[in-house]
């Protein structure tokens, strides 16, 4: 049992310390994802250590190390639990609202009706689909009776994207900000005669052994969009599969630069991936909003046959109620980090920056 505990301690220390290197390689960034799982493993190992090790010996150092690792991991994930104060207030009006479903459909998934039925039930104002190809587009077009406006970017490379809307989409465009073949969609929506909002729909490529070797491209796209948002005078919403977890340094940097708020803070993680593995899930599908909005509802929907669950959210336009809210503080080191990310991307031949 001692050797089991030693092995677990070694793994926990490595998994905890590796992300501190801030290296963009996927093997380093991957350790930012399973912080909840590491909390469970660390707590279990801590209990084993207390019961089986002689705490009057050098083994006490193992317990201290485990407590430090546990505290460190909890620091990242506690904001995404009900133990934390909410960052976006609960709505007290529903005069002007906007509801969205964000769904990574999994390109090879052919259980179309599962998503289509959810859309019919929840009646969102906006449907965003990711990994949707031309076959998916044919099925999604059946929703044009309730979502008559659309921007379509079908692709067969796992990065197709579609937006269907109840509201007209002004200045709508499909952009390839960082990489060819990896689109994002940007549009303005008039949700009331006097209320125009800006929406950004994203799906950057992940750092992984089968895609980009590093997180440089993904990080650069998030920084570029964040800088656009900070100069945007309109109420703003950003949603999509960011291929990054809510608590990662990159997503936190995105929130700091953009000034956007996360309605999940203080409410829950809403882990949307992986749908088939309950013990290996984390929040990859995101929704961020400017201070103009409050929360009516946010929830993870039922299985749609994909490796992702869809995310549903309904927000109220309530800027007076929400204007005193504050997100994460932007510091000089964050500005330096954002410049470094862009410089790394510019240096890569496959990047368009």
PDB file of N, CA, C and O in Angstrom, residues 118-183:
ATOM      1  N   UNK A 118     -35.061  18.805 -29.119  1.00  0.00           N
ATOM      2  CA  UNK A 118     -34.726  19.713 -28.025  1.00  0.00           C
ATOM      3  C   UNK A 118     -34.966  21.166 -28.429  1.00  0.00           C
ATOM      4  O   UNK A 118     -35.445  21.974 -27.629  1.00  0.00           O
ATOM      5  N   UNK A 119     -34.635  21.485 -29.664  1.00  0.00           N
ATOM      6  CA  UNK A 119     -34.863  22.850 -30.147  1.00  0.00           C
ATOM      7  C   UNK A 119     -36.356  23.155 -30.166  1.00  0.00           C
ATOM      8  O   UNK A 119     -36.795  24.243 -29.748  1.00  0.00           O
ATOM      9  N   UNK A 120     -37.159  22.205 -30.621  1.00  0.00           N
ATOM     10  CA  UNK A 120     -38.611  22.412 -30.652  1.00  0.00           C
ATOM     11  C   UNK A 120     -39.178  22.581 -29.246  1.00  0.00           C
ATOM     12  O   UNK A 120     -40.100  23.376 -29.013  1.00  0.00           O
ATOM     13  N   UNK A 121     -38.639  21.850 -28.302  1.00  0.00           N
ATOM     14  CA  UNK A 121     -39.132  21.923 -26.924  1.00  0.00           C
ATOM     15  C   UNK A 121     -38.744  23.239 -26.265  1.00  0.00           C
ATOM     16  O   UNK A 121     -39.576  23.913 -25.638  1.00  0.00           O
ATOM     17  N   UNK A 122     -37.475  23.634 -26.400  1.00  0.00           N
ATOM     18  CA  UNK A 122     -36.967  24.803 -25.668  1.00  0.00           C
ATOM     19  C   UNK A 122     -37.157  26.112 -26.426  1.00  0.00           C
ATOM     20  O   UNK A 122     -37.043  27.181 -25.816  1.00  0.00           O
ATOM     21  N   UNK A 123     -37.414  26.039 -27.733  1.00  0.00           N
ATOM     22  CA  UNK A 123     -37.709  27.235 -28.526  1.00  0.00           C
ATOM     23  C   UNK A 123     -36.683  28.355 -28.315  1.00  0.00           C
ATOM     24  O   UNK A 123     -37.037  29.489 -27.935  1.00  0.00           O
ATOM     25  N   UNK A 124     -35.402  28.095 -28.533  1.00  0.00           N
ATOM     26  CA  UNK A 124     -34.408  29.152 -28.337  1.00  0.00           C
ATOM     27  C   UNK A 124     -34.507  30.225 -29.410  1.00  0.00           C
ATOM     28  O   UNK A 124     -35.011  29.969 -30.515  1.00  0.00           O
ATOM     29  N   UNK A 125     -34.014  31.396 -29.090  1.00  0.00           N
ATOM     30  CA  UNK A 125     -33.934  32.468 -30.093  1.00  0.00           C
ATOM     31  C   UNK A 125     -32.744  32.244 -31.020  1.00  0.00           C
ATOM     32  O   UNK A 125     -32.768  32.689 -32.170  1.00  0.00           O
ATOM     33  N   UNK A 126     -31.712  31.581 -30.495  1.00  0.00           N
ATOM     34  CA  UNK A 126     -30.502  31.316 -31.270  1.00  0.00           C
ATOM     35  C   UNK A 126     -30.120  29.850 -31.106  1.00  0.00           C
ATOM     36  O   UNK A 126     -30.081  29.337 -29.982  1.00  0.00           O
ATOM     37  N   UNK A 127     -29.813  29.197 -32.221  1.00  0.00           N
ATOM     38  CA  UNK A 127     -29.226  27.856 -32.186  1.00  0.00           C
ATOM     39  C   UNK A 127     -27.858  27.936 -32.849  1.00  0.00           C
ATOM     40  O   UNK A 127     -27.738  28.391 -33.985  1.00  0.00           O
ATOM     41  N   UNK A 128     -26.835  27.505 -32.117  1.00  0.00           N
ATOM     42  CA  UNK A 128     -25.473  27.452 -32.654  1.00  0.00           C
ATOM     43  C   UNK A 128     -25.052  25.993 -32.717  1.00  0.00           C
ATOM     44  O   UNK A 128     -25.090  25.298 -31.692  1.00  0.00           O
ATOM     45  N   UNK A 129     -24.683  25.514 -33.902  1.00  0.00           N
ATOM     46  CA  UNK A 129     -24.194  24.146 -34.018  1.00  0.00           C
ATOM     47  C   UNK A 129     -22.741  24.157 -34.468  1.00  0.00           C
ATOM     48  O   UNK A 129     -22.338  24.963 -35.309  1.00  0.00           O
ATOM     49  N   UNK A 130     -21.978  23.256 -33.898  1.00  0.00           N
ATOM     50  CA  UNK A 130     -20.562  23.115 -34.206  1.00  0.00           C
ATOM     51  C   UNK A 130     -20.313  21.699 -34.711  1.00  0.00           C
ATOM     52  O   UNK A 130     -21.006  20.762 -34.306  1.00  0.00           O
ATOM     53  N   UNK A 131     -19.349  21.549 -35.588  1.00  0.00           N
ATOM     54  CA  UNK A 131     -19.057  20.288 -36.284  1.00  0.00           C
ATOM     55  C   UNK A 131     -20.191  19.889 -37.228  1.00  0.00           C
ATOM     56  O   UNK A 131     -20.359  18.725 -37.569  1.00  0.00           O
ATOM     57  N   UNK A 132     -20.991  20.850 -37.659  1.00  0.00           N
ATOM     58  CA  UNK A 132     -22.118  20.551 -38.547  1.00  0.00           C
ATOM     59  C   UNK A 132     -21.694  20.660 -40.014  1.00  0.00           C
ATOM     60  O   UNK A 132     -21.202  21.700 -40.444  1.00  0.00           O
ATOM     61  N   UNK A 133     -21.899  19.586 -40.766  1.00  0.00           N
ATOM     62  CA  UNK A 133     -21.532  19.536 -42.178  1.00  0.00           C
ATOM     63  C   UNK A 133     -22.771  19.749 -43.040  1.00  0.00           C
ATOM     64  O   UNK A 133     -23.837  20.148 -42.553  1.00  0.00           O
ATOM     65  N   UNK A 134     -22.666  19.459 -44.343  1.00  0.00           N
ATOM     66  CA  UNK A 134     -23.788  19.676 -45.255  1.00  0.00           C
ATOM     67  C   UNK A 134     -24.961  18.741 -44.944  1.00  0.00           C
ATOM     68  O   UNK A 134     -26.120  19.112 -45.130  1.00  0.00           O
ATOM     69  N   UNK A 135     -24.664  17.533 -44.477  1.00  0.00           N
ATOM     70  CA  UNK A 135     -25.742  16.605 -44.127  1.00  0.00           C
ATOM     71  C   UNK A 135     -26.511  17.142 -42.927  1.00  0.00           C
ATOM     72  O   UNK A 135     -27.748  17.112 -42.892  1.00  0.00           O
ATOM     73  N   UNK A 136     -25.788  17.647 -41.941  1.00  0.00           N
ATOM     74  CA  UNK A 136     -26.445  18.266 -40.785  1.00  0.00           C
ATOM     75  C   UNK A 136     -27.242  19.495 -41.222  1.00  0.00           C
ATOM     76  O   UNK A 136     -28.345  19.742 -40.714  1.00  0.00           O
ATOM     77  N   UNK A 137     -26.693  20.258 -42.152  1.00  0.00           N
ATOM     78  CA  UNK A 137     -27.390  21.465 -42.613  1.00  0.00           C
ATOM     79  C   UNK A 137     -28.762  21.121 -43.197  1.00  0.00           C
ATOM     80  O   UNK A 137     -29.748  21.833 -42.949  1.00  0.00           O
ATOM     81  N   UNK A 138     -28.843  20.043 -43.964  1.00  0.00           N
ATOM     82  CA  UNK A 138     -30.112  19.633 -44.552  1.00  0.00           C
ATOM     83  C   UNK A 138     -31.151  19.361 -43.462  1.00  0.00           C
ATOM     84  O   UNK A 138     -32.333  19.689 -43.616  1.00  0.00           O
ATOM     85  N   UNK A 139     -30.709  18.774 -42.362  1.00  0.00           N
ATOM     86  CA  UNK A 139     -31.625  18.479 -41.257  1.00  0.00           C
ATOM     87  C   UNK A 139     -31.968  19.749 -40.469  1.00  0.00           C
ATOM     88  O   UNK A 139     -33.124  19.961 -40.087  1.00  0.00           O
ATOM     89  N   UNK A 140     -30.971  20.577 -40.235  1.00  0.00           N
ATOM     90  CA  UNK A 140     -31.188  21.794 -39.457  1.00  0.00           C
ATOM     91  C   UNK A 140     -32.117  22.769 -40.165  1.00  0.00           C
ATOM     92  O   UNK A 140     -32.830  23.555 -39.522  1.00  0.00           O
ATOM     93  N   UNK A 141     -32.113  22.731 -41.483  1.00  0.00           N
ATOM     94  CA  UNK A 141     -32.991  23.629 -42.243  1.00  0.00           C
ATOM     95  C   UNK A 141     -34.467  23.379 -41.965  1.00  0.00           C
ATOM     96  O   UNK A 141     -35.317  24.223 -42.275  1.00  0.00           O
ATOM     97  N   UNK A 142     -34.787  22.232 -41.371  1.00  0.00           N
ATOM     98  CA  UNK A 142     -36.189  21.967 -41.003  1.00  0.00           C
ATOM     99  C   UNK A 142     -36.654  22.896 -39.884  1.00  0.00           C
ATOM    100  O   UNK A 142     -37.853  22.979 -39.596  1.00  0.00           O
ATOM    101  N   UNK A 143     -35.708  23.600 -39.268  1.00  0.00           N
ATOM    102  CA  UNK A 143     -36.043  24.531 -38.191  1.00  0.00           C
ATOM    103  C   UNK A 143     -36.283  25.955 -38.684  1.00  0.00           C
ATOM    104  O   UNK A 143     -36.551  26.852 -37.881  1.00  0.00           O
ATOM    105  N   UNK A 144     -36.195  26.152 -39.993  1.00  0.00           N
ATOM    106  CA  UNK A 144     -36.336  27.504 -40.528  1.00  0.00           C
ATOM    107  C   UNK A 144     -37.720  28.101 -40.289  1.00  0.00           C
ATOM    108  O   UNK A 144     -37.888  29.313 -40.358  1.00  0.00           O
ATOM    109  N   UNK A 145     -38.699  27.267 -39.975  1.00  0.00           N
ATOM    110  CA  UNK A 145     -40.030  27.802 -39.686  1.00  0.00           C
ATOM    111  C   UNK A 145     -40.065  28.560 -38.364  1.00  0.00           C
ATOM    112  O   UNK A 145     -40.874  29.473 -38.183  1.00  0.00           O
ATOM    113  N   UNK A 146     -39.165  28.183 -37.421  1.00  0.00           N
ATOM    114  CA  UNK A 146     -39.121  28.895 -36.136  1.00  0.00           C
ATOM    115  C   UNK A 146     -37.856  29.735 -35.986  1.00  0.00           C
ATOM    116  O   UNK A 146     -37.807  30.664 -35.181  1.00  0.00           O
ATOM    117  N   UNK A 147     -36.830  29.416 -36.776  1.00  0.00           N
ATOM    118  CA  UNK A 147     -35.566  30.159 -36.741  1.00  0.00           C
ATOM    119  C   UNK A 147     -35.225  30.536 -38.190  1.00  0.00           C
ATOM    120  O   UNK A 147     -34.377  29.912 -38.834  1.00  0.00           O
ATOM    121  N   UNK A 148     -35.878  31.549 -38.721  1.00  0.00           N
ATOM    122  CA  UNK A 148     -35.823  31.810 -40.163  1.00  0.00           C
ATOM    123  C   UNK A 148     -34.534  32.448 -40.686  1.00  0.00           C
ATOM    124  O   UNK A 148     -34.302  32.459 -41.893  1.00  0.00           O
ATOM    125  N   UNK A 149     -33.709  32.978 -39.786  1.00  0.00           N
ATOM    126  CA  UNK A 149     -32.480  33.647 -40.230  1.00  0.00           C
ATOM    127  C   UNK A 149     -31.279  32.762 -39.910  1.00  0.00           C
ATOM    128  O   UNK A 149     -31.242  32.126 -38.850  1.00  0.00           O
ATOM    129  N   UNK A 150     -30.315  32.748 -40.800  1.00  0.00           N
ATOM    130  CA  UNK A 150     -29.204  31.819 -40.582  1.00  0.00           C
ATOM    131  C   UNK A 150     -27.912  32.307 -41.224  1.00  0.00           C
ATOM    132  O   UNK A 150     -27.917  33.098 -42.169  1.00  0.00           O
ATOM    133  N   UNK A 151     -26.820  31.797 -40.679  1.00  0.00           N
ATOM    134  CA  UNK A 151     -25.487  31.912 -41.285  1.00  0.00           C
ATOM    135  C   UNK A 151     -24.941  30.492 -41.320  1.00  0.00           C
ATOM    136  O   UNK A 151     -24.878  29.824 -40.288  1.00  0.00           O
ATOM    137  N   UNK A 152     -24.562  30.046 -42.510  1.00  0.00           N
ATOM    138  CA  UNK A 152     -24.187  28.647 -42.676  1.00  0.00           C
ATOM    139  C   UNK A 152     -22.741  28.536 -43.156  1.00  0.00           C
ATOM    140  O   UNK A 152     -22.347  29.184 -44.107  1.00  0.00           O
ATOM    141  N   UNK A 153     -22.004  27.717 -42.464  1.00  0.00           N
ATOM    142  CA  UNK A 153     -20.613  27.466 -42.834  1.00  0.00           C
ATOM    143  C   UNK A 153     -20.359  25.958 -42.719  1.00  0.00           C
ATOM    144  O   UNK A 153     -19.619  25.506 -41.838  1.00  0.00           O
ATOM    145  N   UNK A 154     -20.986  25.154 -43.603  1.00  0.00           N
ATOM    146  CA  UNK A 154     -20.817  23.700 -43.514  1.00  0.00           C
ATOM    147  C   UNK A 154     -19.409  23.278 -43.942  1.00  0.00           C
ATOM    148  O   UNK A 154     -18.886  23.774 -44.939  1.00  0.00           O
ATOM    149  N   UNK A 155     -18.811  22.395 -43.168  1.00  0.00           N
ATOM    150  CA  UNK A 155     -17.489  21.864 -43.501  1.00  0.00           C
ATOM    151  C   UNK A 155     -17.430  20.407 -43.060  1.00  0.00           C
ATOM    152  O   UNK A 155     -18.152  19.999 -42.153  1.00  0.00           O
ATOM    153  N   UNK A 156     -16.554  19.666 -43.683  1.00  0.00           N
ATOM    154  CA  UNK A 156     -16.428  18.241 -43.360  1.00  0.00           C
ATOM    155  C   UNK A 156     -15.124  17.952 -42.624  1.00  0.00           C
ATOM    156  O   UNK A 156     -14.651  16.824 -42.620  1.00  0.00           O
ATOM    157  N   UNK A 157     -14.542  18.972 -42.007  1.00  0.00           N
ATOM    158  CA  UNK A 157     -13.263  18.820 -41.288  1.00  0.00           C
ATOM    159  C   UNK A 157     -13.425  18.916 -39.772  1.00  0.00           C
ATOM    160  O   UNK A 157     -12.471  19.189 -39.052  1.00  0.00           O
ATOM    161  N   UNK A 158     -14.648  18.741 -39.279  1.00  0.00           N
ATOM    162  CA  UNK A 158     -15.003  18.835 -37.852  1.00  0.00           C
ATOM    163  C   UNK A 158     -15.130  20.271 -37.363  1.00  0.00           C
ATOM    164  O   UNK A 158     -15.287  20.508 -36.162  1.00  0.00           O
ATOM    165  N   UNK A 159     -15.075  21.246 -38.290  1.00  0.00           N
ATOM    166  CA  UNK A 159     -15.174  22.644 -37.875  1.00  0.00           C
ATOM    167  C   UNK A 159     -16.283  23.406 -38.595  1.00  0.00           C
ATOM    168  O   UNK A 159     -16.268  24.631 -38.625  1.00  0.00           O
ATOM    169  N   UNK A 160     -17.249  22.658 -39.138  1.00  0.00           N
ATOM    170  CA  UNK A 160     -18.414  23.332 -39.688  1.00  0.00           C
ATOM    171  C   UNK A 160     -19.180  24.053 -38.591  1.00  0.00           C
ATOM    172  O   UNK A 160     -19.110  23.693 -37.414  1.00  0.00           O
ATOM    173  N   UNK A 161     -19.925  25.084 -38.976  1.00  0.00           N
ATOM    174  CA  UNK A 161     -20.639  25.891 -37.981  1.00  0.00           C
ATOM    175  C   UNK A 161     -21.894  26.476 -38.615  1.00  0.00           C
ATOM    176  O   UNK A 161     -21.869  26.901 -39.771  1.00  0.00           O
ATOM    177  N   UNK A 162     -22.979  26.453 -37.860  1.00  0.00           N
ATOM    178  CA  UNK A 162     -24.235  27.042 -38.310  1.00  0.00           C
ATOM    179  C   UNK A 162     -24.848  27.860 -37.182  1.00  0.00           C
ATOM    180  O   UNK A 162     -24.774  27.470 -36.016  1.00  0.00           O
ATOM    181  N   UNK A 163     -25.464  28.960 -37.556  1.00  0.00           N
ATOM    182  CA  UNK A 163     -26.229  29.776 -36.606  1.00  0.00           C
ATOM    183  C   UNK A 163     -27.622  29.984 -37.195  1.00  0.00           C
ATOM    184  O   UNK A 163     -27.761  30.450 -38.331  1.00  0.00           O
ATOM    185  N   UNK A 164     -28.643  29.612 -36.428  1.00  0.00           N
ATOM    186  CA  UNK A 164     -30.043  29.846 -36.810  1.00  0.00           C
ATOM    187  C   UNK A 164     -30.647  30.772 -35.772  1.00  0.00           C
ATOM    188  O   UNK A 164     -30.438  30.602 -34.567  1.00  0.00           O
ATOM    189  N   UNK A 165     -31.429  31.744 -36.244  1.00  0.00           N
ATOM    190  CA  UNK A 165     -31.896  32.804 -35.347  1.00  0.00           C
ATOM    191  C   UNK A 165     -33.355  33.167 -35.586  1.00  0.00           C
ATOM    192  O   UNK A 165     -33.835  33.163 -36.721  1.00  0.00           O
ATOM    193  N   UNK A 166     -34.019  33.500 -34.486  1.00  0.00           N
ATOM    194  CA  UNK A 166     -35.372  34.049 -34.572  1.00  0.00           C
ATOM    195  C   UNK A 166     -35.316  35.519 -34.989  1.00  0.00           C
ATOM    196  O   UNK A 166     -36.274  36.060 -35.552  1.00  0.00           O
ATOM    197  N   UNK A 167     -34.180  36.157 -34.700  1.00  0.00           N
ATOM    198  CA  UNK A 167     -34.004  37.567 -35.015  1.00  0.00           C
ATOM    199  C   UNK A 167     -33.155  37.726 -36.279  1.00  0.00           C
ATOM    200  O   UNK A 167     -32.285  36.895 -36.567  1.00  0.00           O
ATOM    201  N   UNK A 168     -33.370  38.810 -37.023  1.00  0.00           N
ATOM    202  CA  UNK A 168     -32.506  39.070 -38.182  1.00  0.00           C
ATOM    203  C   UNK A 168     -31.043  39.198 -37.753  1.00  0.00           C
ATOM    204  O   UNK A 168     -30.744  39.721 -36.669  1.00  0.00           O
ATOM    205  N   UNK A 169     -30.146  38.712 -38.596  1.00  0.00           N
ATOM    206  CA  UNK A 169     -28.716  38.749 -38.316  1.00  0.00           C
ATOM    207  C   UNK A 169     -28.085  39.829 -39.186  1.00  0.00           C
ATOM    208  O   UNK A 169     -27.941  39.668 -40.402  1.00  0.00           O
ATOM    209  N   UNK A 170     -27.713  40.929 -38.584  1.00  0.00           N
ATOM    210  CA  UNK A 170     -27.119  42.046 -39.311  1.00  0.00           C
ATOM    211  C   UNK A 170     -25.595  41.945 -39.301  1.00  0.00           C
ATOM    212  O   UNK A 170     -24.997  41.502 -38.309  1.00  0.00           O
ATOM    213  N   UNK A 171     -25.005  42.379 -40.407  1.00  0.00           N
ATOM    214  CA  UNK A 171     -23.537  42.366 -40.542  1.00  0.00           C
ATOM    215  C   UNK A 171     -22.962  40.989 -40.209  1.00  0.00           C
ATOM    216  O   UNK A 171     -21.884  40.881 -39.619  1.00  0.00           O
ATOM    217  N   UNK A 172     -23.699  39.961 -40.555  1.00  0.00           N
ATOM    218  CA  UNK A 172     -23.262  38.600 -40.248  1.00  0.00           C
ATOM    219  C   UNK A 172     -22.127  38.179 -41.178  1.00  0.00           C
ATOM    220  O   UNK A 172     -22.176  38.433 -42.379  1.00  0.00           O
ATOM    221  N   UNK A 173     -21.137  37.532 -40.610  1.00  0.00           N
ATOM    222  CA  UNK A 173     -20.010  37.080 -41.426  1.00  0.00           C
ATOM    223  C   UNK A 173     -19.347  35.866 -40.791  1.00  0.00           C
ATOM    224  O   UNK A 173     -19.337  35.701 -39.567  1.00  0.00           O
ATOM    225  N   UNK A 174     -18.812  35.041 -41.657  1.00  0.00           N
ATOM    226  CA  UNK A 174     -18.035  33.876 -41.240  1.00  0.00           C
ATOM    227  C   UNK A 174     -16.572  34.212 -41.456  1.00  0.00           C
ATOM    228  O   UNK A 174     -16.166  34.544 -42.576  1.00  0.00           O
ATOM    229  N   UNK A 175     -15.789  34.164 -40.394  1.00  0.00           N
ATOM    230  CA  UNK A 175     -14.377  34.546 -40.468  1.00  0.00           C
ATOM    231  C   UNK A 175     -13.463  33.374 -40.127  1.00  0.00           C
ATOM    232  O   UNK A 175     -13.837  32.490 -39.352  1.00  0.00           O
ATOM    233  N   UNK A 176     -12.266  33.430 -40.696  1.00  0.00           N
ATOM    234  CA  UNK A 176     -11.206  32.489 -40.339  1.00  0.00           C
ATOM    235  C   UNK A 176     -10.102  33.330 -39.695  1.00  0.00           C
ATOM    236  O   UNK A 176      -9.187  33.799 -40.356  1.00  0.00           O
ATOM    237  N   UNK A 177     -10.228  33.540 -38.399  1.00  0.00           N
ATOM    238  CA  UNK A 177      -9.398  34.526 -37.707  1.00  0.00           C
ATOM    239  C   UNK A 177      -7.940  34.107 -37.646  1.00  0.00           C
ATOM    240  O   UNK A 177      -7.032  34.904 -37.909  1.00  0.00           O
ATOM    241  N   UNK A 178      -7.692  32.850 -37.294  1.00  0.00           N
ATOM    242  CA  UNK A 178      -6.321  32.391 -37.072  1.00  0.00           C
ATOM    243  C   UNK A 178      -5.901  31.309 -38.059  1.00  0.00           C
ATOM    244  O   UNK A 178      -4.802  31.340 -38.592  1.00  0.00           O
ATOM    245  N   UNK A 179      -6.792  30.358 -38.318  1.00  0.00           N
ATOM    246  CA  UNK A 179      -6.455  29.224 -39.173  1.00  0.00           C
ATOM    247  C   UNK A 179      -7.459  29.065 -40.309  1.00  0.00           C
ATOM    248  O   UNK A 179      -8.656  29.222 -40.111  1.00  0.00           O
ATOM    249  N   UNK A 180      -6.959  28.726 -41.490  1.00  0.00           N
ATOM    250  CA  UNK A 180      -7.845  28.348 -42.581  1.00  0.00           C
ATOM    251  C   UNK A 180      -8.587  27.080 -42.183  1.00  0.00           C
ATOM    252  O   UNK A 180      -8.019  26.170 -41.601  1.00  0.00           O
ATOM    253  N   UNK A 181      -9.864  27.037 -42.505  1.00  0.00           N
ATOM    254  CA  UNK A 181     -10.652  25.849 -42.195  1.00  0.00           C
ATOM    255  C   UNK A 181     -11.226  25.825 -40.794  1.00  0.00           C
ATOM    256  O   UNK A 181     -11.932  24.881 -40.429  1.00  0.00           O
ATOM    257  N   UNK A 182     -10.923  26.848 -39.986  1.00  0.00           N
ATOM    258  CA  UNK A 182     -11.456  26.922 -38.616  1.00  0.00           C
ATOM    259  C   UNK A 182     -12.228  28.237 -38.492  1.00  0.00           C
ATOM    260  O   UNK A 182     -11.668  29.278 -38.157  1.00  0.00           O
ATOM    261  N   UNK A 183     -13.534  28.198 -38.774  1.00  0.00           N
ATOM    262  CA  UNK A 183     -14.317  29.438 -38.828  1.00  0.00           C
ATOM    263  C   UNK A 183     -14.871  29.888 -37.487  1.00  0.00           C
ATOM    264  O   UNK A 183     -14.936  29.129 -36.513  1.00  0.00           O
TER     265      UNK A 183
END
